[in-house]
PDB file of C-alpha atoms in Angstrom:
ATOM      1  CA  MET A   1       0.119   0.350  -0.560  1.00 92.00           C
ATOM      2  CA  LYS A   2       2.369   2.023   0.506  1.00 94.00           C
ATOM      3  CA  GLY A   3       4.388   1.947  -2.559  1.00 94.00           C
ATOM      4  CA  LEU A   4       1.521   2.368  -4.007  1.00 94.00           C
ATOM      5  CA  ILE A   5       0.463   6.124  -2.479  1.00 96.00           C
ATOM      6  CA  ALA A   6       3.917   7.135  -3.222  1.00 96.00           C
ATOM      7  CA  ARG A   7       3.029   6.308  -6.920  1.00 94.00           C
ATOM      8  CA  ARG A   8      -0.207   8.436  -6.784  1.00 95.00           C
ATOM      9  CA  PHE A   9       0.671  11.689  -5.845  1.00 96.00           C
ATOM     10  CA  ALA A  10       4.296  10.956  -6.922  1.00 95.00           C
ATOM     11  CA  GLY A  11       4.865  14.803  -8.908  1.00 94.00           C
ATOM     12  CA  THR A  12       2.016  16.091  -7.065  1.00 96.00           C
ATOM     13  CA  ARG A  13       2.202  20.443  -6.721  1.00 96.00           C
ATOM     14  CA  PRO A  14      -0.406  22.018  -4.109  1.00 95.00           C
ATOM     15  CA  ALA A  15      -3.086  24.419  -5.403  1.00 93.00           C
ATOM     16  CA  PRO A  16      -3.511  28.198  -6.098  1.00 92.00           C
ATOM     17  CA  PRO A  17      -5.743  28.914  -2.907  1.00 89.00           C
ATOM     18  CA  GLU A  18      -8.647  28.824  -5.193  1.00 85.00           C
ATOM     19  CA  ILE A  19      -8.410  26.141  -6.990  1.00 86.00           C
ATOM     20  CA  TYR A  20      -9.721  23.574  -4.217  1.00 82.00           C
ATOM     21  CA  ARG A  21     -11.997  20.200  -4.379  1.00 82.00           C
ATOM     22  CA  VAL A  22     -15.729  19.645  -2.627  1.00 75.00           C
ATOM     23  CA  PRO A  23     -16.198  15.605  -2.621  1.00 73.00           C
ATOM     24  CA  GLY A  24     -19.260  14.744  -2.868  1.00 59.00           C
ATOM     25  CA  ILE A  25     -20.397  17.479  -5.903  1.00 54.00           C
ATOM     26  CA  ALA A  26     -19.892  16.692  -9.121  1.00 48.00           C
ATOM     27  CA  GLY A  27     -17.396  19.569 -10.953  1.00 43.00           C
ATOM     28  CA  ASP A  28     -18.404  23.521  -9.949  1.00 45.00           C
ATOM     29  CA  LEU A  29     -19.364  24.603  -7.295  1.00 49.00           C
ATOM     30  CA  PRO A  30     -23.237  25.253  -8.026  1.00 50.00           C
ATOM     31  CA  ARG A  31     -23.958  29.184  -7.925  1.00 54.00           C
ATOM     32  CA  ALA A  32     -26.017  28.589  -4.078  1.00 52.00           C
ATOM     33  CA  LEU A  33     -22.690  26.975  -2.606  1.00 57.00           C
ATOM     34  CA  GLU A  34     -20.792  29.772  -4.610  1.00 59.00           C
ATOM     35  CA  ARG A  35     -22.270  32.962  -2.843  1.00 59.00           C
ATOM     36  CA  LEU A  36     -21.740  31.615   0.071  1.00 59.00           C
ATOM     37  CA  ARG A  37     -17.723  31.508  -0.797  1.00 61.00           C
ATOM     38  CA  PRO A  38     -16.043  34.382   1.116  1.00 63.00           C
ATOM     39  CA  ARG A  39     -14.177  36.553  -1.047  1.00 69.00           C
ATOM     40  CA  THR A  40     -11.181  36.830   0.632  1.00 80.00           C
ATOM     41  CA  LEU A  41      -9.750  32.752   0.839  1.00 87.00           C
ATOM     42  CA  VAL A  42      -7.108  31.949   4.060  1.00 90.00           C
ATOM     43  CA  PRO A  43      -4.915  29.810   3.021  1.00 94.00           C
ATOM     44  CA  ALA A  44      -3.937  27.352   5.019  1.00 96.00           C
ATOM     45  CA  ALA A  45      -2.458  23.595   5.728  1.00 97.00           C
ATOM     46  CA  VAL A  46      -2.560  20.479   7.130  1.00 97.00           C
ATOM     47  CA  LEU A  47      -0.661  17.304   7.484  1.00 98.00           C
ATOM     48  CA  LEU A  48      -2.293  13.559   6.409  1.00 98.00           C
ATOM     49  CA  PRO A  49       0.251  11.556   8.212  1.00 98.00           C
ATOM     50  CA  ILE A  50       0.280   7.520   7.380  1.00 98.00           C
ATOM     51  CA  VAL A  51       1.929   6.725  10.464  1.00 98.00           C
ATOM     52  CA  GLU A  52       4.174   3.247   9.813  1.00 97.00           C
ATOM     53  CA  ARG A  53       3.581   0.956  12.499  1.00 95.00           C
ATOM     54  CA  PRO A  54       4.255  -2.530  13.168  1.00 93.00           C
ATOM     55  CA  GLY A  55       0.833  -3.898  12.476  1.00 93.00           C
ATOM     56  CA  GLY A  56       0.295  -2.254   9.568  1.00 96.00           C
ATOM     57  CA  LEU A  57      -0.559   1.758   8.006  1.00 98.00           C
ATOM     58  CA  THR A  58      -2.991   3.781   9.898  1.00 98.00           C
ATOM     59  CA  VAL A  59      -4.054   7.559   9.785  1.00 98.00           C
ATOM     60  CA  LEU A  60      -3.183   9.560  12.616  1.00 98.00           C
ATOM     61  CA  PHE A  61      -5.971  11.869  14.175  1.00 98.00           C
ATOM     62  CA  THR A  62      -5.851  15.077  17.013  1.00 96.00           C
ATOM     63  CA  VAL A  63      -9.439  16.401  18.318  1.00 94.00           C
ATOM     64  CA  ARG A  64      -8.999  20.828  18.884  1.00 85.00           C
ATOM     65  CA  ALA A  65      -8.725  22.208  22.672  1.00 81.00           C
ATOM     66  CA  ALA A  66     -12.096  22.912  23.562  1.00 69.00           C
ATOM     67  CA  GLY A  67     -10.383  26.360  23.771  1.00 68.00           C
ATOM     68  CA  LEU A  68      -9.662  27.193  19.469  1.00 69.00           C
ATOM     69  CA  ARG A  69     -12.210  29.971  18.176  1.00 67.00           C
ATOM     70  CA  HIS A  70     -12.212  27.693  15.459  1.00 64.00           C
ATOM     71  CA  HIS A  71     -13.662  23.665  14.936  1.00 63.00           C
ATOM     72  CA  ALA A  72     -13.218  23.786  18.557  1.00 65.00           C
ATOM     73  CA  GLY A  73     -13.537  20.111  19.505  1.00 75.00           C
ATOM     74  CA  GLN A  74     -14.196  18.299  15.823  1.00 86.00           C
ATOM     75  CA  VAL A  75     -11.174  15.581  15.240  1.00 94.00           C
ATOM     76  CA  SER A  76      -8.817  17.373  12.593  1.00 94.00           C
ATOM     77  CA  PHE A  77      -5.799  16.617  11.304  1.00 97.00           C
ATOM     78  CA  PRO A  78      -2.292  18.510  12.503  1.00 96.00           C
ATOM     79  CA  GLY A  79      -2.251  21.846  10.658  1.00 95.00           C
ATOM     80  CA  GLY A  80      -3.757  25.460  10.854  1.00 91.00           C
ATOM     81  CA  ARG A  81      -3.156  28.874   8.719  1.00 92.00           C
ATOM     82  CA  MET A  82       0.494  29.842   6.844  1.00 93.00           C
ATOM     83  CA  ASP A  83       2.296  32.055   8.049  1.00 92.00           C
ATOM     84  CA  ALA A  84       3.872  35.050   5.961  1.00 88.00           C
ATOM     85  CA  LEU A  85       6.763  33.923   6.428  1.00 90.00           C
ATOM     86  CA  ASP A  86       6.027  30.061   5.584  1.00 90.00           C
ATOM     87  CA  ALA A  87       7.442  29.235   2.700  1.00 90.00           C
ATOM     88  CA  GLY A  88       4.679  27.252   1.589  1.00 95.00           C
ATOM     89  CA  PRO A  89       1.805  24.242   2.443  1.00 96.00           C
ATOM     90  CA  LEU A  90       4.374  21.732   3.622  1.00 97.00           C
ATOM     91  CA  GLU A  91       6.404  23.936   5.253  1.00 96.00           C
ATOM     92  CA  ALA A  92       3.224  25.077   7.703  1.00 97.00           C
ATOM     93  CA  ALA A  93       1.310  21.322   7.674  1.00 97.00           C
ATOM     94  CA  LEU A  94       5.567  20.553   9.360  1.00 97.00           C
ATOM     95  CA  ARG A  95       5.627  23.325  11.490  1.00 96.00           C
ATOM     96  CA  GLU A  96       1.423  23.017  12.544  1.00 96.00           C
ATOM     97  CA  SER A  97       2.898  19.339  13.967  1.00 97.00           C
ATOM     98  CA  ARG A  98       5.864  19.893  15.554  1.00 97.00           C
ATOM     99  CA  GLU A  99       3.845  22.421  17.745  1.00 96.00           C
ATOM    100  CA  GLU A 100       0.532  20.101  18.192  1.00 96.00           C
ATOM    101  CA  ILE A 101       1.777  17.322  18.113  1.00 97.00           C
ATOM    102  CA  GLY A 102       4.892  17.231  18.322  1.00 97.00           C
ATOM    103  CA  LEU A 103       6.102  15.473  14.966  1.00 97.00           C
ATOM    104  CA  PRO A 104       9.548  16.785  13.367  1.00 96.00           C
ATOM    105  CA  ALA A 105      10.082  17.045  10.117  1.00 95.00           C
ATOM    106  CA  SER A 106      12.306  14.610  10.155  1.00 95.00           C
ATOM    107  CA  LEU A 107      10.480  11.539  10.763  1.00 95.00           C
ATOM    108  CA  VAL A 108       7.930  12.488   7.614  1.00 97.00           C
ATOM    109  CA  GLU A 109       8.693  11.188   4.377  1.00 97.00           C
ATOM    110  CA  VAL A 110       6.555  13.497   1.795  1.00 97.00           C
ATOM    111  CA  ALA A 111       4.570  11.880  -0.452  1.00 97.00           C
ATOM    112  CA  GLY A 112       2.324  14.813  -2.190  1.00 97.00           C
ATOM    113  CA  TYR A 113      -0.698  17.294  -2.557  1.00 97.00           C
ATOM    114  CA  LEU A 114      -4.497  16.472  -2.385  1.00 96.00           C
ATOM    115  CA  PRO A 115      -6.546  18.868  -3.291  1.00 94.00           C
ATOM    116  CA  ASN A 116      -7.305  22.175  -1.834  1.00 94.00           C
ATOM    117  CA  TYR A 117     -10.195  22.261   0.427  1.00 91.00           C
ATOM    118  CA  LEU A 118     -12.751  24.737   0.586  1.00 86.00           C
ATOM    119  CA  THR A 119     -14.196  25.530   4.892  1.00 83.00           C
ATOM    120  CA  ILE A 120     -17.548  27.858   5.747  1.00 76.00           C
ATOM    121  CA  THR A 121     -14.985  29.653   7.401  1.00 78.00           C
ATOM    122  CA  GLY A 122     -12.776  30.608   4.144  1.00 82.00           C
ATOM    123  CA  PHE A 123      -9.633  28.373   4.532  1.00 89.00           C
ATOM    124  CA  SER A 124      -8.824  26.928   1.395  1.00 91.00           C
ATOM    125  CA  VAL A 125      -6.563  24.310   3.035  1.00 95.00           C
ATOM    126  CA  THR A 126      -3.873  22.294   1.151  1.00 97.00           C
ATOM    127  CA  PRO A 127      -3.340  19.138   3.057  1.00 97.00           C
ATOM    128  CA  VAL A 128       0.411  17.350   2.565  1.00 98.00           C
ATOM    129  CA  VAL A 129       0.388  13.628   2.561  1.00 98.00           C
ATOM    130  CA  GLY A 130       3.409  12.519   3.902  1.00 98.00           C
ATOM    131  CA  PHE A 131       5.219   8.812   5.841  1.00 98.00           C
ATOM    132  CA  VAL A 132       5.543   9.432   9.238  1.00 98.00           C
ATOM    133  CA  GLY A 133       8.342   7.225  10.855  1.00 94.00           C
ATOM    134  CA  ALA A 134       6.723   4.149  12.996  1.00 93.00           C
ATOM    135  CA  ALA A 135       9.444   5.576  16.844  1.00 91.00           C
ATOM    136  CA  PHE A 136       7.035   9.442  16.182  1.00 95.00           C
ATOM    137  CA  ASN A 137       4.629   9.078  19.994  1.00 94.00           C
ATOM    138  CA  PRO A 138       2.827  12.431  19.696  1.00 95.00           C
ATOM    139  CA  VAL A 139       2.923  14.918  22.427  1.00 94.00           C
ATOM    140  CA  VAL A 140       0.311  17.575  22.567  1.00 91.00           C
ATOM    141  CA  ASP A 141      -0.242  21.230  23.633  1.00 91.00           C
ATOM    142  CA  ALA A 142      -2.885  21.244  25.515  1.00 87.00           C
ATOM    143  CA  GLU A 143      -3.574  24.888  24.215  1.00 89.00           C
ATOM    144  CA  GLU A 144      -4.746  23.156  20.481  1.00 88.00           C
ATOM    145  CA  VAL A 145      -5.290  19.408  21.474  1.00 92.00           C
ATOM    146  CA  SER A 146      -7.499  17.527  23.365  1.00 91.00           C
ATOM    147  CA  GLU A 147      -5.936  14.175  21.923  1.00 94.00           C
ATOM    148  CA  ALA A 148      -4.463  12.600  19.039  1.00 95.00           C
ATOM    149  CA  PHE A 149      -5.915   8.866  18.308  1.00 96.00           C
ATOM    150  CA  GLU A 150      -5.344   6.562  14.376  1.00 97.00           C
ATOM    151  CA  VAL A 151      -7.402   4.359  12.625  1.00 97.00           C
ATOM    152  CA  PRO A 152      -5.876   1.851  10.501  1.00 97.00           C
ATOM    153  CA  LEU A 153      -5.968   3.113   7.099  1.00 97.00           C
ATOM    154  CA  GLU A 154      -7.434  -0.331   5.423  1.00 95.00           C
ATOM    155  CA  VAL A 155     -10.834   1.160   7.815  1.00 95.00           C
ATOM    156  CA  LEU A 156     -10.206   4.483   5.969  1.00 95.00           C
ATOM    157  CA  LEU A 157     -10.319   3.681   2.344  1.00 93.00           C
ATOM    158  CA  GLU A 158     -13.071   0.287   3.365  1.00 89.00           C
ATOM    159  CA  PRO A 159     -16.212   1.133   0.896  1.00 81.00           C
ATOM    160  CA  GLY A 160     -19.156   1.700   2.182  1.00 87.00           C
ATOM    161  CA  ASN A 161     -17.659   2.799   5.510  1.00 92.00           C
ATOM    162  CA  MET A 162     -17.337   6.870   4.867  1.00 90.00           C
ATOM    163  CA  GLN A 163     -21.463   7.677   4.731  1.00 90.00           C
ATOM    164  CA  LEU A 164     -21.784  10.426   2.698  1.00 86.00           C
ATOM    165  CA  ALA A 165     -24.812  12.886   4.397  1.00 84.00           C
ATOM    166  CA  HIS A 166     -26.656  16.539   3.813  1.00 81.00           C
ATOM    167  CA  LYS A 167     -27.313  20.030   6.612  1.00 79.00           C
ATOM    168  CA  ARG A 168     -28.815  22.971   5.549  1.00 77.00           C
ATOM    169  CA  PHE A 169     -26.584  25.960   5.447  1.00 69.00           C
ATOM    170  CA  MET A 170     -28.186  29.781   5.432  1.00 67.00           C
ATOM    171  CA  GLY A 171     -30.608  27.777   3.404  1.00 69.00           C
ATOM    172  CA  VAL A 172     -28.147  25.670   1.263  1.00 69.00           C
ATOM    173  CA  ARG A 173     -28.355  22.273   0.947  1.00 74.00           C
ATOM    174  CA  LEU A 174     -24.375  21.472   1.647  1.00 75.00           C
ATOM    175  CA  PRO A 175     -22.825  17.323   1.397  1.00 78.00           C
ATOM    176  CA  TYR A 176     -20.206  16.158   4.040  1.00 84.00           C
ATOM    177  CA  TYR A 177     -19.382  13.366   5.263  1.00 90.00           C
ATOM    178  CA  GLU A 178     -18.963  11.278   8.220  1.00 92.00           C
ATOM    179  CA  LEU A 179     -16.825   8.488   9.603  1.00 94.00           C
ATOM    180  CA  PRO A 180     -17.761   7.476  13.482  1.00 93.00           C
ATOM    181  CA  TRP A 181     -14.843   5.522  15.283  1.00 93.00           C
ATOM    182  CA  GLY A 182     -15.490   5.180  19.171  1.00 91.00           C
ATOM    183  CA  ARG A 183     -16.608   7.705  20.834  1.00 92.00           C
ATOM    184  CA  HIS A 184     -15.025   9.756  17.875  1.00 94.00           C
ATOM    185  CA  ARG A 185     -16.803  11.510  14.793  1.00 93.00           C
ATOM    186  CA  ILE A 186     -14.282  11.598  12.327  1.00 95.00           C
ATOM    187  CA  TRP A 187     -16.590  13.495   9.469  1.00 90.00           C
ATOM    188  CA  GLY A 188     -16.857  17.693   7.481  1.00 88.00           C
ATOM    189  CA  ALA A 189     -13.297  18.575   6.417  1.00 90.00           C
ATOM    190  CA  THR A 190     -11.352  16.398   7.149  1.00 94.00           C
ATOM    191  CA  ALA A 191     -13.743  13.543   6.251  1.00 93.00           C
ATOM    192  CA  ALA A 192     -13.814  15.588   2.450  1.00 92.00           C
ATOM    193  CA  MET A 193      -9.965  14.991   2.402  1.00 94.00           C
ATOM    194  CA  LEU A 194      -9.890  11.255   3.075  1.00 95.00           C
ATOM    195  CA  VAL A 195     -12.337  11.259   0.903  1.00 93.00           C
ATOM    196  CA  ASN A 196     -10.238  12.176  -2.394  1.00 92.00           C
ATOM    197  CA  PHE A 197      -7.069  10.935  -0.725  1.00 95.00           C
ATOM    198  CA  ARG A 198      -9.978   7.321  -1.431  1.00 93.00           C
ATOM    199  CA  ASP A 199     -10.333   8.060  -5.499  1.00 90.00           C
ATOM    200  CA  MET A 200      -6.969   9.807  -6.272  1.00 91.00           C
ATOM    201  CA  LEU A 201      -5.613   5.984  -4.615  1.00 89.00           C
ATOM    202  CA  ARG A 202      -8.516   4.665  -6.307  1.00 84.00           C
ATOM    203  CA  GLU A 203      -7.919   6.420  -9.799  1.00 74.00           C
ATOM    204  CA  GLU A 204      -4.466   4.878  -9.752  1.00 61.00           C
ATOM    205  CA  CYS A 205      -5.474   0.844  -9.590  1.00 59.00           C
ATOM    206  CA  SER A 206      -7.919   1.612 -12.165  1.00 52.00           C
TER     207      SER A 206
END
């Protein structure tokens, strides 16, 4: 599986913030959603950390601290908005991962990039796909992260585990994905990025 992922994402590059991919919606965003899109997008980046555990590949998630301004208490990938001093999404994702879960860049083998994802709050998020060495054990910054946990990659890729649902926001019916895992609920932007990841792997296999 690692070889498949490495082949699929080799040569991928981060896209500009205004170019994004929202799974569950074919083609361009419909007009109803376009009118909700913020005029100014905030560039952000996350790391999709694939951990090489002895028992198989897992994906590491964080739970955002309850006191954060955006998406408090939600399951997410380590990451955040890009700072002015960040050279690009990769540097931002690695910096945030170090700050949030104590992950040194030396333990990350970058595979490539997923399409940007646009959040309702106006962030254009660039996911960086990276393999993390088995020696890593997260140490969370309690001000930003309440806990970290891992899910087997095969569970996330299993057909049917990720469910498509809908909600209404400002009168617009919006699609979203969700996957329950124990007491956690992986949904929203994080689940959508996983769907993009899964779909890109399927493109490689087809």
